[in-house]
mmCIF file of C-alpha atoms in Angstrom:
data_model
loop_
_atom_site.group_PDB
_atom_site.id
_atom_site.type_symbol
_atom_site.label_atom_id
_atom_site.label_comp_id
_atom_site.label_asym_id
_atom_site.label_seq_id
_atom_site.Cartn_x
_atom_site.Cartn_y
_atom_site.Cartn_z
ATOM 1 C CA UNK A 855 100.420 106.341 93.006
ATOM 2 C CA UNK A 856 102.746 103.934 94.195
ATOM 3 C CA UNK A 857 106.278 105.585 95.062
ATOM 4 C CA UNK A 858 105.445 106.324 98.754
ATOM 5 C CA UNK A 859 104.770 102.790 99.366
ATOM 6 C CA UNK A 860 107.681 101.195 101.309
ATOM 7 C CA UNK A 861 107.349 97.687 99.507
ATOM 8 C CA UNK A 862 108.759 96.109 96.311
ATOM 9 C CA UNK A 863 106.046 96.036 93.761
ATOM 10 C CA UNK A 864 106.080 93.694 90.698
ATOM 11 C CA UNK A 865 103.636 92.382 87.810
ATOM 12 C CA UNK A 866 103.702 88.776 87.392
ATOM 13 C CA UNK A 867 102.454 86.729 84.189
ATOM 14 C CA UNK A 868 103.052 83.926 82.456
ATOM 15 C CA UNK A 869 103.532 85.919 79.429
ATOM 16 C CA UNK A 870 107.139 86.013 78.217
ATOM 17 C CA UNK A 871 109.707 88.684 78.616
ATOM 18 C CA UNK A 872 109.530 90.047 75.389
ATOM 19 C CA UNK A 873 105.784 90.759 76.152
ATOM 20 C CA UNK A 874 106.334 91.969 79.378
ATOM 21 C CA UNK A 875 109.052 94.547 77.830
ATOM 22 C CA UNK A 876 107.080 96.110 75.274
ATOM 23 C CA UNK A 877 103.750 96.384 77.855
ATOM 24 C CA UNK A 878 105.863 97.880 80.190
ATOM 25 C CA UNK A 879 107.567 100.778 77.532
ATOM 26 C CA UNK A 880 104.135 101.662 76.173
ATOM 27 C CA UNK A 881 102.633 102.174 79.780
ATOM 28 C CA UNK A 882 105.681 103.858 81.297
ATOM 29 C CA UNK A 883 105.480 101.683 84.396
ATOM 30 C CA UNK A 884 108.196 101.855 87.002
ATOM 31 C CA UNK A 885 107.974 98.298 88.474
ATOM 32 C CA UNK A 886 109.359 95.180 87.097
ATOM 33 C CA UNK A 887 107.302 92.734 85.185
ATOM 34 C CA UNK A 888 107.935 89.120 86.111
ATOM 35 C CA UNK A 889 107.291 85.865 84.319
ATOM 36 C CA UNK A 890 105.981 83.152 86.090
ATOM 37 C CA UNK A 891 105.667 80.206 83.636
ATOM 38 C CA UNK A 892 105.619 77.495 86.210
ATOM 39 C CA UNK A 893 102.730 79.314 87.988
ATOM 40 C CA UNK A 894 104.330 78.845 91.363
ATOM 41 C CA UNK A 895 104.068 82.119 92.426
ATOM 42 C CA UNK A 896 100.773 82.562 90.870
ATOM 43 C CA UNK A 897 99.396 79.743 92.750
ATOM 44 C CA UNK A 898 100.829 80.745 95.924
ATOM 45 C CA UNK A 899 99.226 84.209 96.024
ATOM 46 C CA UNK A 900 95.809 82.948 95.073
ATOM 47 C CA UNK A 901 95.919 84.265 91.314
ATOM 48 C CA UNK A 902 96.416 80.912 88.949
ATOM 49 C CA UNK A 903 93.553 80.594 86.799
ATOM 50 C CA UNK A 904 93.988 77.109 84.844
ATOM 51 C CA UNK A 905 97.029 77.614 82.735
ATOM 52 C CA UNK A 906 97.085 81.457 82.915
ATOM 53 C CA UNK A 907 96.958 84.105 85.695
ATOM 54 C CA UNK A 908 94.290 86.195 87.024
ATOM 55 C CA UNK A 909 94.256 90.297 86.928
ATOM 56 C CA UNK A 910 94.392 91.796 89.958
ATOM 57 C CA UNK A 911 96.524 92.165 93.394
ATOM 58 C CA UNK A 912 98.122 89.922 95.434
ATOM 59 C CA UNK A 913 100.236 91.179 99.046
ATOM 60 C CA UNK A 914 102.773 89.013 100.642
ATOM 61 C CA UNK A 915 104.444 90.069 103.695
ATOM 62 C CA UNK A 916 108.614 90.290 104.205
ATOM 63 C CA UNK A 917 108.775 86.721 104.615
ATOM 64 C CA UNK A 918 106.865 86.132 101.462
ATOM 65 C CA UNK A 919 103.497 84.340 102.730
ATOM 66 C CA UNK A 920 100.335 85.335 101.060
ATOM 67 C CA UNK A 921 98.249 88.001 103.178
ATOM 68 C CA UNK A 922 95.661 88.970 100.628
ATOM 69 C CA UNK A 923 94.815 89.296 96.519
ATOM 70 C CA UNK A 924 91.502 90.549 94.612
ATOM 71 C CA UNK A 925 90.915 89.357 91.333
ATOM 72 C CA UNK A 926 89.995 92.766 89.562
ATOM 73 C CA UNK A 927 90.028 92.431 85.333
ATOM 74 C CA UNK A 928 89.557 96.411 85.765
ATOM 75 C CA UNK A 929 92.605 97.336 88.425
ATOM 76 C CA UNK A 930 94.315 99.293 85.908
ATOM 77 C CA UNK A 931 91.070 101.338 84.758
ATOM 78 C CA UNK A 932 90.365 101.537 88.421
ATOM 79 C CA UNK A 933 93.671 102.649 89.430
ATOM 80 C CA UNK A 934 92.441 105.284 92.348
ATOM 81 C CA UNK A 935 90.560 102.684 93.592
ATOM 82 C CA UNK A 936 93.343 99.732 93.367
ATOM 83 C CA UNK A 937 95.878 102.157 94.760
ATOM 84 C CA UNK A 938 93.411 103.137 97.893
ATOM 85 C CA UNK A 939 93.065 98.870 98.279
ATOM 86 C CA UNK A 940 96.878 98.408 98.368
ATOM 87 C CA UNK A 941 97.760 101.267 100.331
ATOM 88 C CA UNK A 942 95.324 100.628 103.067
ATOM 89 C CA UNK A 943 96.230 96.492 103.234
ATOM 90 C CA UNK A 944 99.813 97.650 103.595
ATOM 91 C CA UNK A 945 99.053 100.156 106.415
ATOM 92 C CA UNK A 946 96.909 96.911 108.050
ATOM 93 C CA UNK A 947 100.346 94.979 107.459
ATOM 94 C CA UNK A 948 102.921 97.190 109.204
ATOM 95 C CA UNK A 949 100.450 98.319 112.313
#
């Protein structure tokens, strides 16, 4: 659903690399999983929730500036809607 997006995609959380690897392999994800134990990136993209991360989507522009986020615990279950929103936001960013 994201192969046609001209962007770098990452899953970011405070979870450790070992757990990320297991999750990635179990779900056959094609994008990288990154650990943000300092919560610095998660804070920058408005996804910091105390000492953990919210679930959802954040988009940064080419310069790393925050442009969009949506908190949604069901983003994976609603993957078609999530994909449509991401495509829409990327299109607006590139227009």
